[in-house]
XYZ file of C-alpha atoms in Angstrom:
360
model
C 185.244 103.968 70.285
C 183.380 102.201 73.064
C 185.689 102.217 76.078
C 187.071 98.693 75.693
C 189.768 96.930 77.581
C 192.024 96.283 74.590
C 193.189 92.896 75.874
C 189.621 91.668 76.225
C 188.810 93.136 72.821
C 191.712 91.349 71.125
C 190.626 88.026 72.616
C 187.070 88.624 71.462
C 188.197 89.423 67.930
C 190.337 86.314 67.618
C 187.470 84.181 68.856
C 184.999 85.647 66.389
C 187.100 86.397 63.330
C 185.852 83.303 61.506
C 182.368 84.873 61.527
C 183.423 87.904 59.494
C 181.417 88.476 56.307
C 181.867 90.843 53.405
C 179.362 93.636 52.846
C 177.760 93.229 49.428
C 175.845 96.510 49.444
C 176.559 98.736 46.480
C 177.941 102.251 46.290
C 176.210 105.491 45.421
C 177.403 108.989 44.537
C 177.617 111.425 47.440
C 176.339 114.917 46.708
C 176.610 118.138 48.672
C 172.878 118.441 48.084
C 172.078 114.954 49.357
C 170.257 114.887 52.664
C 171.624 112.112 54.753
C 174.272 110.967 57.155
C 177.896 109.878 56.930
C 178.616 106.814 59.071
C 182.202 106.143 60.107
C 182.703 102.466 60.838
C 185.523 101.938 63.337
C 186.516 98.489 62.156
C 188.189 95.997 64.472
C 191.147 97.149 66.524
C 194.505 96.434 64.748
C 192.735 95.107 61.614
C 192.887 98.482 59.756
C 189.430 97.848 58.304
C 187.695 101.098 59.140
C 185.312 102.249 56.402
C 182.955 105.055 55.415
C 179.264 104.772 54.555
C 176.628 107.309 53.518
C 172.865 106.976 53.895
C 170.675 109.100 51.597
C 167.513 109.495 53.652
C 165.405 110.831 50.766
C 166.302 107.997 48.396
C 166.501 105.485 51.272
C 169.754 104.082 49.867
C 173.134 103.394 51.431
C 176.628 103.405 49.966
C 179.389 101.458 51.702
C 183.194 101.287 51.513
C 183.112 104.733 49.898
C 186.616 105.849 50.884
C 188.154 102.679 49.476
C 186.144 102.913 46.267
C 187.205 106.530 45.764
C 190.883 106.107 46.631
C 191.776 102.438 46.262
C 193.064 102.194 49.814
C 191.550 101.616 53.268
C 191.017 104.356 55.833
C 193.217 102.703 58.448
C 192.992 101.447 62.006
C 189.978 102.593 64.056
C 188.072 105.429 62.428
C 187.083 107.729 65.275
C 185.233 110.903 64.235
C 184.244 113.172 61.335
C 183.909 116.862 60.523
C 182.708 118.859 57.506
C 184.213 122.194 56.530
C 184.279 124.198 53.309
C 183.442 121.298 51.005
C 185.821 118.825 52.635
C 185.268 115.885 54.941
C 187.812 115.238 57.704
C 188.284 111.679 58.993
C 190.092 111.131 62.299
C 191.809 107.735 62.480
C 192.734 107.009 66.079
C 194.948 103.916 65.897
C 196.779 105.082 62.780
C 197.275 108.526 64.360
C 196.354 110.747 61.426
C 193.535 112.782 59.877
C 192.448 112.429 56.256
C 191.001 115.327 54.289
C 188.831 114.309 51.337
C 186.457 116.054 48.957
C 183.047 115.784 50.628
C 181.327 114.996 47.317
C 183.749 112.675 45.525
C 185.572 111.490 48.668
C 188.827 111.765 46.729
C 191.957 112.188 48.844
C 193.153 115.768 49.364
C 195.617 115.647 52.262
C 196.740 113.759 55.357
C 197.897 115.271 58.651
C 200.114 113.181 60.928
C 202.031 113.926 64.121
C 199.275 113.097 66.637
C 199.679 110.876 69.679
C 196.182 109.355 69.788
C 193.623 111.612 68.028
C 190.005 111.132 69.074
C 187.347 113.749 68.326
C 187.516 116.728 65.996
C 185.646 119.984 66.592
C 185.565 122.445 63.682
C 185.307 126.057 64.811
C 184.132 127.310 61.405
C 186.990 129.726 60.742
C 189.338 127.201 59.154
C 190.626 125.805 62.423
C 189.630 122.790 64.498
C 190.423 121.271 67.868
C 191.368 117.597 68.118
C 191.219 115.739 71.428
C 193.851 113.161 72.379
C 193.616 109.998 74.484
C 197.297 109.535 75.287
C 198.556 113.076 75.803
C 197.649 115.762 78.337
C 195.918 118.297 76.153
C 194.401 118.900 72.738
C 195.555 119.985 69.306
C 194.651 123.089 67.325
C 194.993 122.530 63.574
C 194.576 124.487 60.336
C 191.971 122.706 58.207
C 192.862 124.464 54.962
C 196.619 123.959 55.138
C 196.360 120.703 57.121
C 198.992 121.857 59.559
C 199.421 121.808 63.332
C 199.041 125.256 64.906
C 199.711 124.381 68.534
C 199.207 121.860 71.318
C 197.177 123.214 74.233
C 198.336 121.772 77.530
C 195.575 120.741 79.951
C 197.319 118.144 82.114
C 194.559 115.624 81.294
C 193.803 113.506 78.272
C 190.841 114.859 76.300
C 187.740 113.317 74.756
C 184.407 114.992 73.874
C 184.115 118.711 73.046
C 181.298 121.273 72.840
C 181.262 125.044 72.502
C 179.344 127.757 74.307
C 180.248 131.275 73.213
C 184.019 131.658 73.151
C 184.614 128.749 75.514
C 185.405 125.198 74.488
C 184.353 122.564 77.024
C 186.467 119.411 76.957
C 185.765 116.189 78.867
C 188.544 114.254 80.591
C 187.473 110.646 80.170
C 190.623 108.586 80.742
C 193.640 108.862 83.035
C 195.191 105.564 81.940
C 197.873 107.028 79.670
C 198.508 110.305 81.486
C 199.833 109.671 85.030
C 198.431 111.709 87.911
C 195.672 113.142 85.769
C 191.890 113.310 86.183
C 189.133 111.239 84.604
C 186.442 113.082 86.563
C 186.410 116.563 85.076
C 185.403 118.890 82.264
C 187.904 121.600 81.403
C 187.175 124.996 79.866
C 189.403 126.485 77.162
C 189.258 130.203 76.343
C 189.190 130.074 72.542
C 190.471 133.641 72.235
C 193.726 132.814 73.988
C 193.657 128.991 73.750
C 194.402 128.660 77.429
C 192.846 126.589 80.187
C 190.663 128.808 82.390
C 188.498 126.452 84.486
C 188.105 122.838 85.608
C 184.710 121.449 86.637
C 184.427 118.296 88.725
C 181.978 115.708 87.357
C 181.334 111.983 87.970
C 183.846 109.447 86.698
C 184.564 108.953 82.979
C 182.617 111.719 81.185
C 182.333 110.199 77.708
C 179.868 112.416 75.806
C 178.507 115.970 75.908
C 175.798 118.015 74.167
C 174.527 121.599 74.471
C 170.816 122.346 74.934
C 168.779 125.364 73.828
C 169.634 127.199 77.057
C 173.387 126.810 76.497
C 173.565 124.304 79.311
C 175.923 121.371 78.849
C 174.795 117.796 79.473
C 177.556 115.359 80.346
C 177.109 111.585 80.327
C 179.494 109.799 82.697
C 179.940 106.031 82.466
C 181.181 105.688 86.041
C 184.133 103.439 85.249
C 184.787 99.795 86.026
C 186.363 99.627 89.480
C 184.056 97.767 91.902
C 182.835 100.035 94.663
C 183.991 103.170 92.853
C 181.503 103.306 90.002
C 179.637 106.573 89.716
C 177.503 106.548 86.533
C 175.439 109.708 86.077
C 174.027 112.285 83.688
C 174.729 115.838 84.804
C 173.793 119.294 83.549
C 176.268 122.175 83.783
C 175.203 125.803 83.683
C 177.687 127.093 81.103
C 176.408 130.632 80.704
C 179.289 131.913 82.811
C 182.381 129.744 82.311
C 184.083 131.228 85.367
C 181.182 130.119 87.594
C 180.215 126.830 85.967
C 178.459 124.417 88.254
C 176.347 121.292 88.087
C 172.688 122.288 88.366
C 171.106 118.860 87.727
C 172.283 115.327 88.365
C 170.641 112.013 87.495
C 172.322 108.945 88.981
C 172.277 105.478 87.458
C 172.798 102.115 89.149
C 176.435 101.601 90.089
C 177.700 98.164 89.189
C 175.003 97.385 86.616
C 174.622 100.483 84.416
C 177.147 101.743 81.898
C 175.677 104.788 80.104
C 177.411 105.596 76.827
C 176.420 107.685 73.819
C 174.491 110.958 74.146
C 172.617 113.008 71.545
C 170.164 115.908 71.456
C 167.521 116.920 68.932
C 167.779 119.970 66.676
C 165.596 122.063 68.983
C 167.943 121.387 71.886
C 165.061 120.081 74.004
C 165.188 116.273 74.002
C 168.086 114.041 75.022
C 168.751 110.492 73.846
C 171.304 108.201 75.460
C 172.296 104.558 75.795
C 172.215 102.774 79.123
C 172.114 99.282 80.578
C 174.591 96.455 80.960
C 177.862 96.941 79.129
C 176.995 94.609 76.237
C 173.260 95.313 76.231
C 172.400 99.003 76.082
C 168.893 100.322 75.431
C 168.028 103.760 74.049
C 166.399 106.201 76.466
C 164.659 109.500 75.798
C 164.456 112.431 78.207
C 163.333 116.072 78.163
C 165.877 118.644 79.343
C 163.159 119.747 81.796
C 162.663 116.282 83.284
C 163.024 115.762 87.002
C 163.898 112.075 86.735
C 165.036 109.560 84.129
C 162.629 107.085 82.565
C 162.587 103.435 83.564
C 161.155 102.491 80.160
C 163.458 102.429 77.110
C 162.624 104.515 74.056
C 163.988 101.589 72.027
C 164.921 98.278 73.665
C 168.011 96.530 72.344
C 166.373 93.072 72.401
C 169.715 91.309 72.076
C 171.264 93.821 69.696
C 174.542 95.542 70.544
C 173.548 99.203 70.343
C 176.741 101.248 70.082
C 175.889 104.884 69.443
C 172.937 107.196 68.913
C 172.448 110.371 66.836
C 169.490 112.617 65.997
C 168.735 114.195 62.628
C 168.681 117.946 63.390
C 166.073 118.576 60.671
C 163.309 116.061 61.335
C 164.187 114.500 64.693
C 164.690 110.955 63.386
C 166.816 108.888 65.756
C 169.657 106.773 64.345
C 171.073 103.903 66.396
C 174.078 101.804 65.390
C 174.280 98.061 66.057
C 177.829 96.697 66.299
C 176.628 93.071 66.449
C 179.694 90.972 67.375
C 182.277 93.675 66.506
C 183.560 91.571 63.604
C 180.792 91.276 61.027
C 179.224 94.270 59.303
C 176.919 96.247 61.553
C 173.547 97.920 61.023
C 171.988 101.318 61.516
C 168.344 101.554 62.526
C 166.337 104.754 61.997
C 163.388 105.559 64.263
C 160.818 108.327 64.343
C 160.691 110.585 67.390
C 157.821 108.357 68.548
C 159.977 105.235 68.439
C 158.605 103.753 65.191
C 161.197 101.850 63.135
C 161.431 103.660 59.789
C 164.308 101.863 58.099
C 167.305 99.625 58.695
C 170.450 99.290 56.609
C 173.751 97.447 56.725
C 177.009 99.401 56.894
C 180.579 98.447 57.904
C 182.271 96.857 60.897
C 181.459 98.582 64.210
C 179.457 101.606 63.006
C 179.865 104.470 65.417
C 180.294 108.126 64.488
C 177.422 109.719 62.522
C 177.569 113.124 60.825
C 174.515 114.652 59.137
C 174.957 116.355 55.779
C-alpha cells in the first residue's frame, strides 16, 4: 500500500466514488504452466473490494476478479502481498488481518489464517514456513504454510515492512513508527533465521519502504524520506550484506528533500539493473539504474505523463518491466508492460489500485 494518510485517503475516496466503474474484462483459467504474473489489486481502503488478476504474457490475455469467480466471495479489505509455495497461492489481506491460502491453479479456497495485528508482506523461506511483517506491532510473524498455523512472533521493537534474504539472515525494513511508540522508522534489522532472533540493526534514511538483493548479495534500500518539513531524507542506499555482523552502507544516492518521494523498487533477474519510482507524491516516473552507477539519472526510463504510477516489477526471465497505474484510486487501474529499452509492449486493465505483482 502506498504510504497514505488514511484521513486524506478517505476524503479522496468519498469525493471520487461516483466515478467508480465496473471491470468488464473476462476471466481465464490459471495454469501452473502459464507464464505470467499475478496482480493483487488493493482496492479502496474500507471498501473490501480487493481483487486478484492474472496476465498470461504468452497469450497476451488478462483474467480479472479471479478470487471472486472461484470462491463466490471477495478477498477483503486491502490486499497487500502474495507468495507461491508448493502449488498454493497465499494472499495477505492487511485491513482484514488475515491470509488466504488458495490452489494456485484453480484459486479455490484452501484455508485462512487469522490472528494478525496488521499483516503486510509475506516472505516464503521455501521449507514450508514464511515470515509476515506487521505494521502495527513491534516484530514479525513466523507461520507454517502447510498447516496454516502461527509458529511464533519474533520481537524486534519496531514495526516491520519489506523483507529480503541473504544466506541465513533475513533483513527487515522498519518503515513506520506511527503505531509502535518509541520505535524507529530509520532502520533495517537483521534476523538470524537459524534462531529467529534479532542480531543487528542498521541505520538508514527515513522510511525504508522497499528492498532488493543484487547479484553481489548487496541489499538496496529505497527510503521515501517521510513527510515532516525540514526532516525529509529521501535516498537510495546500498548495504554490504555479506557479513551481517558488519553490515554498513557502501553507497548512497540522495534525492531532493521536499519534492521527491521515491517508492517502489525492483531489480532484474540478473541482479544488475534497478528500477524505481520517484517524483512528486502523486506523479512518480520510472527510473532505471545500474548497480554499478555512480549517480542517478535525471531522465526517466518511463515518464508518468499524468498517470498515477504505483508500483514497478521486472519479469525475471525476459527483463520486461511492469508498471501499475492506480488512476484515481477508485476506478479500475491498468498495468503497462515495457521492454528493457522502454518500448511499450502491452497495456491491460485490472482491478482497483493494482499494486503487488508476482511472476509465475
